[in-house]
Coordinates of C-alpha atoms and ligand atoms in Angstrom, one line a residue:
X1 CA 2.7 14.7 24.6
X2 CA 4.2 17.2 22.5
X3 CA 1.7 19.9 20.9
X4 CA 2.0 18.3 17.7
X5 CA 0.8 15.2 18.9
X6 CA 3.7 12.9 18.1
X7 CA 7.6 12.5 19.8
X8 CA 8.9 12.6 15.6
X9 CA 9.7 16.6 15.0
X10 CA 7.5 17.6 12.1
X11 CA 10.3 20.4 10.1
X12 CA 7.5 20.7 7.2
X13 CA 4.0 22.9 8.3
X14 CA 1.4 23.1 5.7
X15 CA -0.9 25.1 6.6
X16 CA -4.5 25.1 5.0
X17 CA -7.7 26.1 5.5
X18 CA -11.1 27.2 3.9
X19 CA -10.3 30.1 2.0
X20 CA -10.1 33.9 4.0
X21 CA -10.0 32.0 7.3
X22 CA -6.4 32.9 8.3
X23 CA -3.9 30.5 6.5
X24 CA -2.0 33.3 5.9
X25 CA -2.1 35.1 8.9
X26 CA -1.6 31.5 10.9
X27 CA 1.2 30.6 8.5
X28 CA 3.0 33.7 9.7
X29 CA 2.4 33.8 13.0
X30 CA 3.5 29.9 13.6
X31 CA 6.9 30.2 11.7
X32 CA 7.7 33.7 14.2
X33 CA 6.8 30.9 16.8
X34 CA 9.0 28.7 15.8
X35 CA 11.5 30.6 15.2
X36 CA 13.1 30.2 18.5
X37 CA 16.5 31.8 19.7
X38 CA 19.1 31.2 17.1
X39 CA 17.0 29.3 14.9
X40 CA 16.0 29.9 11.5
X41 CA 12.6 29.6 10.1
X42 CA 11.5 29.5 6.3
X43 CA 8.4 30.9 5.3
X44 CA 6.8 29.9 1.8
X45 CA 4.0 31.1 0.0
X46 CA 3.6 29.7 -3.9
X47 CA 2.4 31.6 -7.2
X48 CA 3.0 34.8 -6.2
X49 CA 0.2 35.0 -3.9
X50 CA 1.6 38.3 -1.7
X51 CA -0.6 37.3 1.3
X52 CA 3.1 37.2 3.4
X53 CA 4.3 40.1 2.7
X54 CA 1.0 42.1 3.6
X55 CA 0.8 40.7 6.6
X56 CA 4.3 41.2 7.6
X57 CA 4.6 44.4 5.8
X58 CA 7.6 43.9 4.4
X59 CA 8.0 43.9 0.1
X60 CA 6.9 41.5 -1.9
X61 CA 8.6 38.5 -1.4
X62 CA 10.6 37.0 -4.8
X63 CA 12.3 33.4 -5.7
X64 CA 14.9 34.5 -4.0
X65 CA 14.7 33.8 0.3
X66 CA 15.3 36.7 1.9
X67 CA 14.7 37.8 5.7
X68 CA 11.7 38.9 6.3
X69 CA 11.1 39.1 10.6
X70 CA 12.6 38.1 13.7
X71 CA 11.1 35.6 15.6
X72 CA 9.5 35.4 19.0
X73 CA 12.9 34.9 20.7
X74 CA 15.0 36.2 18.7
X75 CA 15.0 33.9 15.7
X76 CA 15.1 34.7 12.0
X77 CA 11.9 34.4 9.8
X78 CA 12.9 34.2 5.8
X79 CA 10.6 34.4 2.9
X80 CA 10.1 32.5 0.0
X81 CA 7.6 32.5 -2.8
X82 CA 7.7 29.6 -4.8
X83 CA 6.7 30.1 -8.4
X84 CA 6.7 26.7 -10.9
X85 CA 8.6 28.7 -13.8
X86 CA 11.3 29.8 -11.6
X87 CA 11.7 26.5 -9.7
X88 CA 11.8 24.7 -12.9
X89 CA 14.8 26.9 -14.3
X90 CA 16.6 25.7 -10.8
X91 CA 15.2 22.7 -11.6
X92 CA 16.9 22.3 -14.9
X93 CA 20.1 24.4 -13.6
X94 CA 20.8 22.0 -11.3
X95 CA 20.2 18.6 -12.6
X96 CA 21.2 19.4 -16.1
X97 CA 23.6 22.1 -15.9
X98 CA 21.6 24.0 -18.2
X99 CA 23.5 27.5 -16.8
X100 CA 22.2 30.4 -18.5
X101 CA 20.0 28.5 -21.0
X102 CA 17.8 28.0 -18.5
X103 CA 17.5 32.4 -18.2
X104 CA 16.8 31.9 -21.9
X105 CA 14.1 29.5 -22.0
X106 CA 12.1 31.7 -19.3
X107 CA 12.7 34.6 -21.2
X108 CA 11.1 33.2 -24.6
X109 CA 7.8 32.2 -21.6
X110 CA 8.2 28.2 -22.7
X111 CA 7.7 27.1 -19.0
X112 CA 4.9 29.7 -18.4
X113 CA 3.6 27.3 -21.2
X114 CA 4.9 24.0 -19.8
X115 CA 3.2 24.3 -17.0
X116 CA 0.0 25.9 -18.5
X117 CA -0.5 23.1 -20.2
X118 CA 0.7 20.4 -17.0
X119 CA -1.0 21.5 -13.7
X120 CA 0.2 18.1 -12.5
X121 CA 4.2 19.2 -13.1
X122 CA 3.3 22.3 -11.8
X123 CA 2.8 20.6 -8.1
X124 CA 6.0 18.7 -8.7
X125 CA 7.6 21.8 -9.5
X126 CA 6.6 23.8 -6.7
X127 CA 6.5 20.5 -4.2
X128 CA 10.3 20.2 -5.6
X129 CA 11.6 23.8 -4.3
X130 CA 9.5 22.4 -1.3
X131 CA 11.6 19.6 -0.6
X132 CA 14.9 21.0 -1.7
X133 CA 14.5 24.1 1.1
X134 CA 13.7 21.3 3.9
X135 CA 16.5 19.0 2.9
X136 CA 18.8 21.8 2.6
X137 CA 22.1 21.7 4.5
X138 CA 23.7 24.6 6.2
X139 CA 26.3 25.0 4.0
X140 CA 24.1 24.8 1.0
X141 CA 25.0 21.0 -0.1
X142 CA 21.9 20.3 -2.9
X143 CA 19.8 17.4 -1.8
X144 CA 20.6 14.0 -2.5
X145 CA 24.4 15.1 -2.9
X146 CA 26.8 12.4 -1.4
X147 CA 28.3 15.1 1.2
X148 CA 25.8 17.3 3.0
X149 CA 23.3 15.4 5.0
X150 CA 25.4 12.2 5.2
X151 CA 27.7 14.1 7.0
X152 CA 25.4 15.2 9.9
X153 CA 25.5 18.7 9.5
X154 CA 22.6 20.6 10.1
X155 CA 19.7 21.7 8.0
X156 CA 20.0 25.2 6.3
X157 CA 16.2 25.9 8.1
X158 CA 14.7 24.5 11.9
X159 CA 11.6 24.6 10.0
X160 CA 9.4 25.1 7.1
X161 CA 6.3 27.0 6.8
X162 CA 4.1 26.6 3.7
X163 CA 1.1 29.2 2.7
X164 CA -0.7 26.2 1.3
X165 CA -3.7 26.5 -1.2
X166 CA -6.9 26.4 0.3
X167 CA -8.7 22.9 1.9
X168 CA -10.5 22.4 -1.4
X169 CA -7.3 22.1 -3.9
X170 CA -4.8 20.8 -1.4
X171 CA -5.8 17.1 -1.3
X172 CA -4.6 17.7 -5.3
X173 CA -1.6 20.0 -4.6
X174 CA 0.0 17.0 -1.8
X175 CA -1.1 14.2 -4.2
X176 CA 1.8 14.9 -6.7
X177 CA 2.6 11.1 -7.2
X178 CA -1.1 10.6 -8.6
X179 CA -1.3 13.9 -10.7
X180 CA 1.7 12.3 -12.8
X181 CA 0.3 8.8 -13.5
X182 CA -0.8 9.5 -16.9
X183 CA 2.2 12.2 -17.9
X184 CA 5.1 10.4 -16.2
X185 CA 5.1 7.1 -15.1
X186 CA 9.3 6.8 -15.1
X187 CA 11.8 9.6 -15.8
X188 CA 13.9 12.3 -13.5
X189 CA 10.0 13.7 -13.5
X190 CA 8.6 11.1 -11.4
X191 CA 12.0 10.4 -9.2
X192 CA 11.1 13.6 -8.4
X193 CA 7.4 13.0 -7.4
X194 CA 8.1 10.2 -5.6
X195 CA 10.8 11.6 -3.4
X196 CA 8.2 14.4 -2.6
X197 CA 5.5 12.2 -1.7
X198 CA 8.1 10.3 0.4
X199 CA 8.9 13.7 2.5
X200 CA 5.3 14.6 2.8
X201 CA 4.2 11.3 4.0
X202 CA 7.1 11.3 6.5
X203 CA 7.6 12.1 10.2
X204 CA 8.9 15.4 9.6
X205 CA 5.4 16.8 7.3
X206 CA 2.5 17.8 9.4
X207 CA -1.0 19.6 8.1
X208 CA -2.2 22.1 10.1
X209 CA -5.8 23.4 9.4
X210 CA -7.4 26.9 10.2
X211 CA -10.4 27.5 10.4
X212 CA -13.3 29.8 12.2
X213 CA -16.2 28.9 14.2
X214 CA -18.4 29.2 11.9
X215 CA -20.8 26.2 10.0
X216 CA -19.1 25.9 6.4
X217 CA -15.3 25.9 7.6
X218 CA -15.8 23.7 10.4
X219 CA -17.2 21.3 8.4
X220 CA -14.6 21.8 5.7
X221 CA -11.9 21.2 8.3
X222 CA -13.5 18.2 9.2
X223 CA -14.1 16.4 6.1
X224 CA -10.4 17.7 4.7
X225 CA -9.4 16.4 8.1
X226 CA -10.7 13.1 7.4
X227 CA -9.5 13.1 3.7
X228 CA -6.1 13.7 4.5
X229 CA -5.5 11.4 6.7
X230 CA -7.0 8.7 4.2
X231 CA -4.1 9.7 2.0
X232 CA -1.9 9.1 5.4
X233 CA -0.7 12.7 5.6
X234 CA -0.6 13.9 9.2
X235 CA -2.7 16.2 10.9
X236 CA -0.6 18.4 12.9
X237 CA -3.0 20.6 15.0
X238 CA -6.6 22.4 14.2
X239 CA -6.6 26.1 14.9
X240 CA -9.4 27.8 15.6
X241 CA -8.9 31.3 14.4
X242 CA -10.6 34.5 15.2
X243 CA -12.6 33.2 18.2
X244 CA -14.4 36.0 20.0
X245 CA -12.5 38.2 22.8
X246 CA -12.7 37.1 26.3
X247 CA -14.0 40.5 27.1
X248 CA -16.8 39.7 24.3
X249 CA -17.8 36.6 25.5
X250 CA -17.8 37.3 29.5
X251 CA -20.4 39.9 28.6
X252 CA -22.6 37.5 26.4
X253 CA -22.8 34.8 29.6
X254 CA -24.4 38.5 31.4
X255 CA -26.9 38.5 28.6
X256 CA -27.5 34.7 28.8
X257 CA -27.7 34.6 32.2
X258 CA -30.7 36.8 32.1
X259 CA -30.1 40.3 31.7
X260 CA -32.6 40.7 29.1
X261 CA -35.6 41.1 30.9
X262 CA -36.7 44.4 28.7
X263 CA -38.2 46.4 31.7
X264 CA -35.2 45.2 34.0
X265 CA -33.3 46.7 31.0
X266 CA -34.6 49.8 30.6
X267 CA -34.6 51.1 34.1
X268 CA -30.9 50.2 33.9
X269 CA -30.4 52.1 31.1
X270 CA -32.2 55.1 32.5
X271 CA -30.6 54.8 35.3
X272 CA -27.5 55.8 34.0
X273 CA -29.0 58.7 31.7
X274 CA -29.9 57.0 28.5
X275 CA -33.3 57.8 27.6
X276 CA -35.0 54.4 25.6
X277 CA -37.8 53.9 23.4
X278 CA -39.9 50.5 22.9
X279 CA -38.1 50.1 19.9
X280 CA -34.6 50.7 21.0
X281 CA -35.4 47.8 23.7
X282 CA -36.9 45.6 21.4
X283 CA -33.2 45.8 19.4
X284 CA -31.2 45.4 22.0
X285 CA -33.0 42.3 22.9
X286 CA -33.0 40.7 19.4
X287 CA -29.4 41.2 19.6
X288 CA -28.4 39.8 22.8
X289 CA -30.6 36.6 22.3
X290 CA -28.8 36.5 18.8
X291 CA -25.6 37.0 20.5
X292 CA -26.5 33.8 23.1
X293 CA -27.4 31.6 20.2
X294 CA -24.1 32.2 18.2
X295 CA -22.1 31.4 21.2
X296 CA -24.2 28.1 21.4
X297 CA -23.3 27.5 18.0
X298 CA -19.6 28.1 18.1
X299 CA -19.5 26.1 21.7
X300 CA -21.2 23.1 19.6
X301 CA -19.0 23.4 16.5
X302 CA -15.9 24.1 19.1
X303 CA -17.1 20.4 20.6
X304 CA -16.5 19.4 16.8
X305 CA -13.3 20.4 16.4
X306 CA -12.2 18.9 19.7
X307 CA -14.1 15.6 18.3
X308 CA -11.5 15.2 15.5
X309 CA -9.2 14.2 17.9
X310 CA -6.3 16.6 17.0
X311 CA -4.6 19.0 19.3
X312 CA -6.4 22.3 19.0
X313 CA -4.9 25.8 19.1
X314 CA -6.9 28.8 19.1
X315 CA -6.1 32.6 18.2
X316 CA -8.2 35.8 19.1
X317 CA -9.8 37.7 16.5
X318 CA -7.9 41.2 16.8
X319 CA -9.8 44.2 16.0
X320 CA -7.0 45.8 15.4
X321 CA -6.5 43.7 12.2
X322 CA -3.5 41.6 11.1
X323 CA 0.1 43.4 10.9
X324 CA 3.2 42.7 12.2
X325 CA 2.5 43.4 15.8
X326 CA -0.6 41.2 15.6
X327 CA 1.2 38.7 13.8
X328 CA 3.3 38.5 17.2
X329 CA 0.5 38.7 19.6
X330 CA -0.7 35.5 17.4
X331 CA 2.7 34.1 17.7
X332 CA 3.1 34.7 21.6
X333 CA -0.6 32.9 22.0
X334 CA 0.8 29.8 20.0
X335 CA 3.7 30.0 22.2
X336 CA 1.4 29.8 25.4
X337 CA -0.4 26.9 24.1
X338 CA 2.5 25.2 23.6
X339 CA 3.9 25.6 20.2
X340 CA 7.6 25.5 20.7
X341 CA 11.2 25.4 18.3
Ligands
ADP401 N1 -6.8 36.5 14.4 C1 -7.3 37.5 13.5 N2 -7.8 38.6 14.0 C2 -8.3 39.6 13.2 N3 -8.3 39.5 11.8 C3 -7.8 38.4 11.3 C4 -7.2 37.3 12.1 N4 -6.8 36.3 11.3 C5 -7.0 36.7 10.0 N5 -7.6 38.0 10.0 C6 -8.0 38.7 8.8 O1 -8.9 37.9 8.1 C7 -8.6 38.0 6.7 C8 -8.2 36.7 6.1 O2 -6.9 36.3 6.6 P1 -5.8 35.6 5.8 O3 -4.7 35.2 6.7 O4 -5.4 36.5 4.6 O5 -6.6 34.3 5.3 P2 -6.4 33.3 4.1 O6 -4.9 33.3 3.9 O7 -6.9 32.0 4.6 O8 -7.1 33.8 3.0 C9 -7.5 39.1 6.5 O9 -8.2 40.3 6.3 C10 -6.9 39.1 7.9 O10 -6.3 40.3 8.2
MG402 MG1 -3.8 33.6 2.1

């Protein structure tokens, strides 16, 4: 079995999660692992979030891809962030020739309005740019033109990385068909929606979701888990992010195993020249029973994760923080677990 669970090649990775888990950070680190040698990955985040660029360091990314990182063997990482005005003046550009009208209607801010007043076009909008960069050739052809894909060539990206919005709005942001069904039943609109929905709910779209071993997003994870896959979008893997060091946890199976007899631990402490007081003891024990019962909690919400039937991946917290050298060490880890090109 593949690590994505299925012999189809998923080229479309949305990545969610509970909010401040890691999406980001994941998103990142997955795309520099999949970005193989000589292949090209395309990282996306939407509405000018800026959560990529801080992690990669590198400037802000803009509506127009650019390279952003290498990946893990020697592969190219570019950036994208996908903003609804700006997709809709490609939008129009390319399926009405509107050239530089298009420029114009930005400038006077009527699709800062459009899509004010139209969250559902919004996700159209940005699911359009979406599907356009997967379906992309490598010579550029649009999708849907008569050359281009027909022909055999290749894509213009291996893969496709998505930021995604958090668990809690992305059930909405995939559902683009049934945002529309009250603003555009037929119309270049909902062709639109419906070829979206058709790539998201094919072999080559997978959901991946982060999340920490902690009560609330484990239990998000699980019931978005379960929701998506009622819409019949595929799970792709569960990562558990920021899981405690090895290091960390060898030394809470010490205190479990019984090093917390308080007069065992004292003379051990004196022993090597610390001088202890009741109270000092009395801390240290508090803290290592808490210590044991958070690992029993994360080993029981760990066996939950594993329940939902998915592959799992799971990433080290770094102490370091995330940067671009972390973002590798994240990468190599998904490598080793078997995320490959
Ligand atoms: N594996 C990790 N080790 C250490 N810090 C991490 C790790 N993953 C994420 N973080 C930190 O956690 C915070 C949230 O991560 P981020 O990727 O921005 O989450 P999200 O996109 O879900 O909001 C950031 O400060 C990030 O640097
Ligand atoms: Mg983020």
């Amino acid at each position: 079995m593949s690590w994505h669970g299925t012999d189809a090649e998923p080229r479309l990775h949305i990545v969610t999660g509970k909010g401040g888990t890691g999406k980001t950070t994941v998103a990142a680190a997955l795309a520099t692992a999949l970005a193989g040698e000589g292949r090209r990955v395309l990282l996306v985040e939407t509405e000018e979030r800026q959560g990529i660029s801080q992690v990669l360091d590198v400037a802000p990314l803009g509506t127009q891809e650019t390279e952003v990182s290498t990946g893990l063997d020697g592969g190219e990482v570019w950036g994208l962030s996908i903003v609804a005005g700006a997709a809709l003046v490609e939008y129009l550009r390319l399926f009405y020739r509107l050239g530089r009208a298009g420029d114009l209607l930005h400038r006077m801010g009527a699709i800062e309005f459009a899509t004010t007043i139209a969250p559902g076009v919004r996700d159209v909008l940005i699911g359009g740019k979406v599907y356009e960069s997967v379906r992309r050739t490598a010579s550029g052809r649009a999708p849907g033109s008569r050359r281009g894909r027909h022909l055999g060539e290749p894509p213009a990206y291996d893969a496709v990385v998505l930021d995604a919005p958090p668990t809690g709005r992305v059930g909405r942001f995939l559902d683009v068909t049934g945002q529309l069904a009250d603003l555009a039943r037929v119309g270049p609109i909902r062709n639109q929606a419906d070829a979206i929905r058709q790539l998201l709910h094919s072999g080559t779209t997978v959901v991946h979701l982060v999340t920490l071993l902690e009560q609330l997003p484990v239990q998000e994870t699980l019931d978005a888990a379960a929701e998506l896959e009622t819409d019949r979008l595929r799970i792709g893997t569960l990562v558990v992010n920021q899981t405690p060091d090895a290091s960390v946890r060898e030394d809470v199976e010490v205190v479990a195993a019984g090093e917390t007899d308080p007069a065992r631990l004292a003379e051990r402490l004196e022993s090597v020249g610390i001088r202890t007081s009741p109270a000092m003891i009395e801390g240290l024990v508090q803290t290592a029973a808490e210590a044991v019962t958070r690992r029993d909690l994360e080993a029981t919400l760990e066996d939950a994760v594993v329940g939902a039937g998915r592959p799992v991946l799971t990433l080290p917290h770094l102490p370091e923080g995330v940067g671009p050298d972390a973002v590798r060490r994240l990468a190599a880890e998904l490598a080793a677990q078997g995320v490959a090109p």
